[in-house]
mmCIF file of C-alpha atoms in Angstrom:
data_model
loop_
_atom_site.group_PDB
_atom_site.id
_atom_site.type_symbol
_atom_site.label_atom_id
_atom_site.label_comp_id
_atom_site.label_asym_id
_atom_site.label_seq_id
_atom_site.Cartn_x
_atom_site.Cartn_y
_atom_site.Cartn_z
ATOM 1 C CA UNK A 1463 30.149 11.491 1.521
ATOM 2 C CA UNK A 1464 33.873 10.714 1.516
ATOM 3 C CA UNK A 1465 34.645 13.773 3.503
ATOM 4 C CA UNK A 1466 32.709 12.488 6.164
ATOM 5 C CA UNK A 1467 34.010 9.115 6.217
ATOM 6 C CA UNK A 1468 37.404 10.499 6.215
ATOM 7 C CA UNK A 1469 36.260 12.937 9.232
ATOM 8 C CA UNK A 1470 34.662 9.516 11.010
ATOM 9 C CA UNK A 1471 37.735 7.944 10.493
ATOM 10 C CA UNK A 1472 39.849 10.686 11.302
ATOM 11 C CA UNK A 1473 37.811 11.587 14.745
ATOM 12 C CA UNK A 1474 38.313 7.348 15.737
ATOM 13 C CA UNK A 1475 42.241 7.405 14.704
ATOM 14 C CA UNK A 1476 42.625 10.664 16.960
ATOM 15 C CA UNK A 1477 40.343 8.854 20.220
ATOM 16 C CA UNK A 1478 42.902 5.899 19.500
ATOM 17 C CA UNK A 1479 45.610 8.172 20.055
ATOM 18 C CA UNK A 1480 44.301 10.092 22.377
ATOM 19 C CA UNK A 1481 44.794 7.094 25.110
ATOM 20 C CA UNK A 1482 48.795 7.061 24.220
ATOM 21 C CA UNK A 1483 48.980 10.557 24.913
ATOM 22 C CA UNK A 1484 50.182 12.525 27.905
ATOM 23 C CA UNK A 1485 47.279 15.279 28.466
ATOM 24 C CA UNK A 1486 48.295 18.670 29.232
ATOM 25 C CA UNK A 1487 46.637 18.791 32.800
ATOM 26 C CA UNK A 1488 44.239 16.002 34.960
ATOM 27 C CA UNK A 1489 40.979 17.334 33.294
ATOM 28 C CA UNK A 1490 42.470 16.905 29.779
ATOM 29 C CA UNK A 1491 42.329 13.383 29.930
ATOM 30 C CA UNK A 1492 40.661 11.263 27.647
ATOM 31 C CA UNK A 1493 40.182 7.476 29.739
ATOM 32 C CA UNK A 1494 38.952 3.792 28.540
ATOM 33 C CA UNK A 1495 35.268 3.712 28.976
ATOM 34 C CA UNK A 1496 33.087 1.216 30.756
ATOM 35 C CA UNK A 1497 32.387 -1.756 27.739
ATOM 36 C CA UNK A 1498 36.389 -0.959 26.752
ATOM 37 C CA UNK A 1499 39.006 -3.473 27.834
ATOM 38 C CA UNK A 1500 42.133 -3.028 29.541
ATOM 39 C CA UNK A 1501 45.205 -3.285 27.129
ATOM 40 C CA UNK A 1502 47.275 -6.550 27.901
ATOM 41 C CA UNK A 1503 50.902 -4.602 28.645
ATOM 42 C CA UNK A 1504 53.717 -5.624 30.777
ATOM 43 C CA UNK A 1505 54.276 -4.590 34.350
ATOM 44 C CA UNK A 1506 56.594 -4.866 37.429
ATOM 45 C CA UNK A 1507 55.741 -6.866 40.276
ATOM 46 C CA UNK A 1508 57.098 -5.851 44.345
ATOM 47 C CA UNK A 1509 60.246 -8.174 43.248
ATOM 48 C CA UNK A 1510 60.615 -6.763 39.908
ATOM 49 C CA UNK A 1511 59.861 -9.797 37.427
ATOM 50 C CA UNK A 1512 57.538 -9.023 34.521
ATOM 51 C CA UNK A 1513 53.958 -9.707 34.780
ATOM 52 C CA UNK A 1514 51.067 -9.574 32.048
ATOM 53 C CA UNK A 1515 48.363 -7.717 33.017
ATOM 54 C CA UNK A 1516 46.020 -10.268 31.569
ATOM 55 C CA UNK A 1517 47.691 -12.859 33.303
ATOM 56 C CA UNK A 1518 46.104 -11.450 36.604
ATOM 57 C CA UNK A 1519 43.166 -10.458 35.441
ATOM 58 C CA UNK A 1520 42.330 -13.677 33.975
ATOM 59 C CA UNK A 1521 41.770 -14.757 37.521
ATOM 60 C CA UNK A 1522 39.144 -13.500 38.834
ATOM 61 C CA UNK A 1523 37.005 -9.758 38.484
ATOM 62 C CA UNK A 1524 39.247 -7.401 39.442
ATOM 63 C CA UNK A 1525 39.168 -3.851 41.152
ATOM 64 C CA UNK A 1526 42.350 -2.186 39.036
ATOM 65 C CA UNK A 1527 43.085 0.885 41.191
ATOM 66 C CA UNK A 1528 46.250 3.995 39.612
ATOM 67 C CA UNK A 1529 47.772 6.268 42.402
ATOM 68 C CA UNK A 1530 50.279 8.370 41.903
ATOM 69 C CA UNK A 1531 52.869 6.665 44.444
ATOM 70 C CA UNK A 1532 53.226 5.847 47.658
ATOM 71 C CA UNK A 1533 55.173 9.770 48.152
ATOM 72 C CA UNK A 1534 51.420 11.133 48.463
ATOM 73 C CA UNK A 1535 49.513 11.222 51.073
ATOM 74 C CA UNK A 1536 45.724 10.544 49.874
ATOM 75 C CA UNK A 1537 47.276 7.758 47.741
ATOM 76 C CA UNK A 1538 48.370 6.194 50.846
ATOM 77 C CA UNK A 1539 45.266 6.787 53.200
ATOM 78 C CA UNK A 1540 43.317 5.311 49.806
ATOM 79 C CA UNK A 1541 45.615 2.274 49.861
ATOM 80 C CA UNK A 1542 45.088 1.925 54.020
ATOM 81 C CA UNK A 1543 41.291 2.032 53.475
ATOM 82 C CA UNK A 1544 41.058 -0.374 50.348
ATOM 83 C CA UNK A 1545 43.505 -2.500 53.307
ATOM 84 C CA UNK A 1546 40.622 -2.489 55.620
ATOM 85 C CA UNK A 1547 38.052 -3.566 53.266
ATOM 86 C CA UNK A 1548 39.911 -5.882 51.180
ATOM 87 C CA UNK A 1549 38.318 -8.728 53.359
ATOM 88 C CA UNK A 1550 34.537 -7.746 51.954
ATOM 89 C CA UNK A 1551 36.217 -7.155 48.294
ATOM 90 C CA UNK A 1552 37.291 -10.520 48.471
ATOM 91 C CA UNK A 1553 34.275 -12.171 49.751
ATOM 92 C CA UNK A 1554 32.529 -10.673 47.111
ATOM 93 C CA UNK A 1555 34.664 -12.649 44.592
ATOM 94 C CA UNK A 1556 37.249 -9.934 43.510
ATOM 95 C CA UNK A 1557 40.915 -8.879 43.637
ATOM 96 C CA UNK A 1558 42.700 -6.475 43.846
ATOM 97 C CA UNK A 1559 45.431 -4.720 42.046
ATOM 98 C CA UNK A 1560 47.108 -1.337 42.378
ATOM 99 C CA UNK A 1561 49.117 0.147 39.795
ATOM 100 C CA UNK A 1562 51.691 3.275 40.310
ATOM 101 C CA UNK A 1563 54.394 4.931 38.398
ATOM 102 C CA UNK A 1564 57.077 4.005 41.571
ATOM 103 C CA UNK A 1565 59.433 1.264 41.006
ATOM 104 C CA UNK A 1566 59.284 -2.050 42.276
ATOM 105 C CA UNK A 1567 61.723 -1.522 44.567
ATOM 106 C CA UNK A 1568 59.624 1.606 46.159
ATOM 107 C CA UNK A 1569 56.422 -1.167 46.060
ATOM 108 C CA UNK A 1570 57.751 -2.767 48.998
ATOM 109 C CA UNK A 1571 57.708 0.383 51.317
ATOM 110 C CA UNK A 1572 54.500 1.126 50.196
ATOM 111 C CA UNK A 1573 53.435 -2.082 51.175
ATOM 112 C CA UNK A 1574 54.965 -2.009 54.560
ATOM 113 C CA UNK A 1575 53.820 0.925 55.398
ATOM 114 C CA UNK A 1576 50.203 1.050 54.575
ATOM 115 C CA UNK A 1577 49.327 -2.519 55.663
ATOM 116 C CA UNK A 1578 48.651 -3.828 51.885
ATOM 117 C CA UNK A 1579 48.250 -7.511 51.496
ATOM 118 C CA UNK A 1580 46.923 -7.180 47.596
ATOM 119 C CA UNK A 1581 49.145 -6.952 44.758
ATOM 120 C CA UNK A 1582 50.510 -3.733 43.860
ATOM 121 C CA UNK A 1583 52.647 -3.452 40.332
ATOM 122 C CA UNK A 1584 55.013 -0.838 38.958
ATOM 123 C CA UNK A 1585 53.994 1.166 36.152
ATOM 124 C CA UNK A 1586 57.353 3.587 35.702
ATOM 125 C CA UNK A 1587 57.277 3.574 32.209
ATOM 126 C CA UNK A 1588 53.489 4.048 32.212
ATOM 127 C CA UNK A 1589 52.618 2.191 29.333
ATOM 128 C CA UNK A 1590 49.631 0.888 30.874
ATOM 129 C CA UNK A 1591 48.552 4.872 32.236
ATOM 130 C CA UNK A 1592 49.016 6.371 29.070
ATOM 131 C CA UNK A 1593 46.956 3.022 27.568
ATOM 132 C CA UNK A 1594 44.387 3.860 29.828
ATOM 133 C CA UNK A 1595 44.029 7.780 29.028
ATOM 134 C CA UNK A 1596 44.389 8.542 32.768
ATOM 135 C CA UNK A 1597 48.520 10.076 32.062
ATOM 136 C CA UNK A 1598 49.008 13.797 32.210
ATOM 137 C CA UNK A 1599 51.696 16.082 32.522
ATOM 138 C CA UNK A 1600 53.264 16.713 35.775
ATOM 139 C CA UNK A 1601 53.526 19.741 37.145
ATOM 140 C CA UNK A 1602 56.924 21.231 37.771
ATOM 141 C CA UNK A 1603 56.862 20.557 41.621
ATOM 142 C CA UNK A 1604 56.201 16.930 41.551
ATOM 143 C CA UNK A 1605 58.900 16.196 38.873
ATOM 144 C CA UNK A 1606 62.015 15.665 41.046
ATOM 145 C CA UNK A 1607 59.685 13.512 43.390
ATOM 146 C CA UNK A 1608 58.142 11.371 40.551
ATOM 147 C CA UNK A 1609 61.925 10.663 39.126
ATOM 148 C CA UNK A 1610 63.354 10.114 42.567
ATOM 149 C CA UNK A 1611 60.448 7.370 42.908
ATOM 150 C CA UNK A 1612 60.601 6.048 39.964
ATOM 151 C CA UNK A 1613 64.090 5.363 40.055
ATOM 152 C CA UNK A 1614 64.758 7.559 37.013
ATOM 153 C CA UNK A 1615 62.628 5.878 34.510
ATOM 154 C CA UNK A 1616 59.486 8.772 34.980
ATOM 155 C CA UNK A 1617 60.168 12.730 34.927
ATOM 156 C CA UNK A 1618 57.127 13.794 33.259
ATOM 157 C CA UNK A 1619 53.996 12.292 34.059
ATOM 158 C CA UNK A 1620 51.431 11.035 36.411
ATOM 159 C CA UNK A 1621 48.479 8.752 36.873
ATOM 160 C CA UNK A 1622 44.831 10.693 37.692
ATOM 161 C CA UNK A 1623 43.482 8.881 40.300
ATOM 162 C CA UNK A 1624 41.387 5.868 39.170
ATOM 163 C CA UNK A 1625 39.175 2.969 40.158
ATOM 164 C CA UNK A 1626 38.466 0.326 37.739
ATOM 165 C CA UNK A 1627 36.117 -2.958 37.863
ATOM 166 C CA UNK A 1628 37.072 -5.480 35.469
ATOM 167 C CA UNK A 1629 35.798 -8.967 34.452
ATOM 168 C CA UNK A 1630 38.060 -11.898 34.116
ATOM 169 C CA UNK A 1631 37.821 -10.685 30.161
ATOM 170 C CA UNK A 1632 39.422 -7.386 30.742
ATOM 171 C CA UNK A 1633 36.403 -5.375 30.316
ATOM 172 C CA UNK A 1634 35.517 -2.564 32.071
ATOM 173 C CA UNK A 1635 32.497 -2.444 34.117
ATOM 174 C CA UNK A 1636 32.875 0.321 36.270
ATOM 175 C CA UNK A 1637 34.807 3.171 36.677
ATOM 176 C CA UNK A 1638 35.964 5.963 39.070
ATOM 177 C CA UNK A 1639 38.304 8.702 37.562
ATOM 178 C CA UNK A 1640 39.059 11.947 39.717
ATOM 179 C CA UNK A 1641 41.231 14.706 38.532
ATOM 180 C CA UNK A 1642 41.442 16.134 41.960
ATOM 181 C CA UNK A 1643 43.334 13.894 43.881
ATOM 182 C CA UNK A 1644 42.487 14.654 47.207
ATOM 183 C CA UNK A 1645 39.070 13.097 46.362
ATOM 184 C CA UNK A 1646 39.031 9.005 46.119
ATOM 185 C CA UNK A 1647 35.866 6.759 45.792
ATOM 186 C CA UNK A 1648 35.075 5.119 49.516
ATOM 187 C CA UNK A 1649 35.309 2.338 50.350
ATOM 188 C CA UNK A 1650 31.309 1.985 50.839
ATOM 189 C CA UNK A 1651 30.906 3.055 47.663
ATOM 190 C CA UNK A 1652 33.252 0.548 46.019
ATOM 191 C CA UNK A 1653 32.369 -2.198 47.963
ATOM 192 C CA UNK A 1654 28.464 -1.310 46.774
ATOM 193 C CA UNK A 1655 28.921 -1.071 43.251
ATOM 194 C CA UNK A 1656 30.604 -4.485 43.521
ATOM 195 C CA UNK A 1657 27.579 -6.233 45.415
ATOM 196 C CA UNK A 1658 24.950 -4.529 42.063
ATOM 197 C CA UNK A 1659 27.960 -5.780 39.558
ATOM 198 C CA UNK A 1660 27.559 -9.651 40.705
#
């Protein structure tokens, strides 16, 4: 009996853990499940001041998207398309909020450039991927891009592509997690699962 308590407790230390870690590739991650709640960690905003994740979530429901930065191209036509239908995600009573590796600074051109009106935060660090089980190793090609982006502070990782729906509690309601990242949810999609979450 105490061997299998101390494999029970052994198997829920390593899950813990397991959302801290960097996985080896994008299928080896291990994300937050639907029911789980979004850690309360510290972020950038576009002019660099610190903002609590909570803080903003505490708002209103939220749809938390992670891309990889605004350097990739299906990160940016997924940014241009949640643009376009940010008007219906609103009506519907929700924010939302898109998190990236890139530095603040870098925010701002990716905010210029692909139209975006909703808040986007800087996760260089990626305290908040690797808290979310989404951060894996990058591969040796993207390095020199990530740190350029990044402004230094990342030369290692990067997000999988995810979409989060969270409640003003920071629970997760819904989730979208692709380890290929030429494949995003669509917008009709997203915008459905929010009308069967109200």
């Amino acid at each position: 009996m105490k061997k299998l308590i101390f494999i029970f407790l052994a198997t829920l230390t390593w899950a813990a853990n397991a959302q801290n870690m960097i996985a080896k590739s994008a299928t080896d991650i291990a994300p937050l499940l639907i029911g789980e709640k979004i850690p309360n960690l510290t972020l950038k905003s576009s002019d660099n001041t610190d903002v609590q994740i909570s803080d903003l979530l505490k708002k209103k429901k939220t749809v938390l998207v992670f891309y990889r930065g605004g350097w990739c191209p299906y990160c940016n036509m997924h940014l241009q398309a949640l643009a376009e239908a940010e008007k219906q995600v609103l009506d519907l009573g929700y924010q939302i909020i898109a998190v990236s590796p890139d530095s603040a600074e870098n925010l701002k051109m990716t905010a210029e450039k692909d139209k975006v009106k909703y808040t986007l935060l800087s996760d260089s660090k990626g305290e908040l991927i690797k808290a979310m089980g989404i951060a894996f190793e990058a591969p040796e090609n993207y390095k020199s891009v990530i740190n350029v982006n990044s402004k230094g502070m990342n030369t290692s990782f990067l997000p999988v592509p995810s979409v989060f729906v969270v409640n003003p509690q920071s629970d997760i309601l819904f989730e979208y997690v692709s380890p290929d990242f030429k494949h995003r949810i669509t917008t009709e999609l997203l915008v459905s699962v929010l009308k069967n979450l109200k």
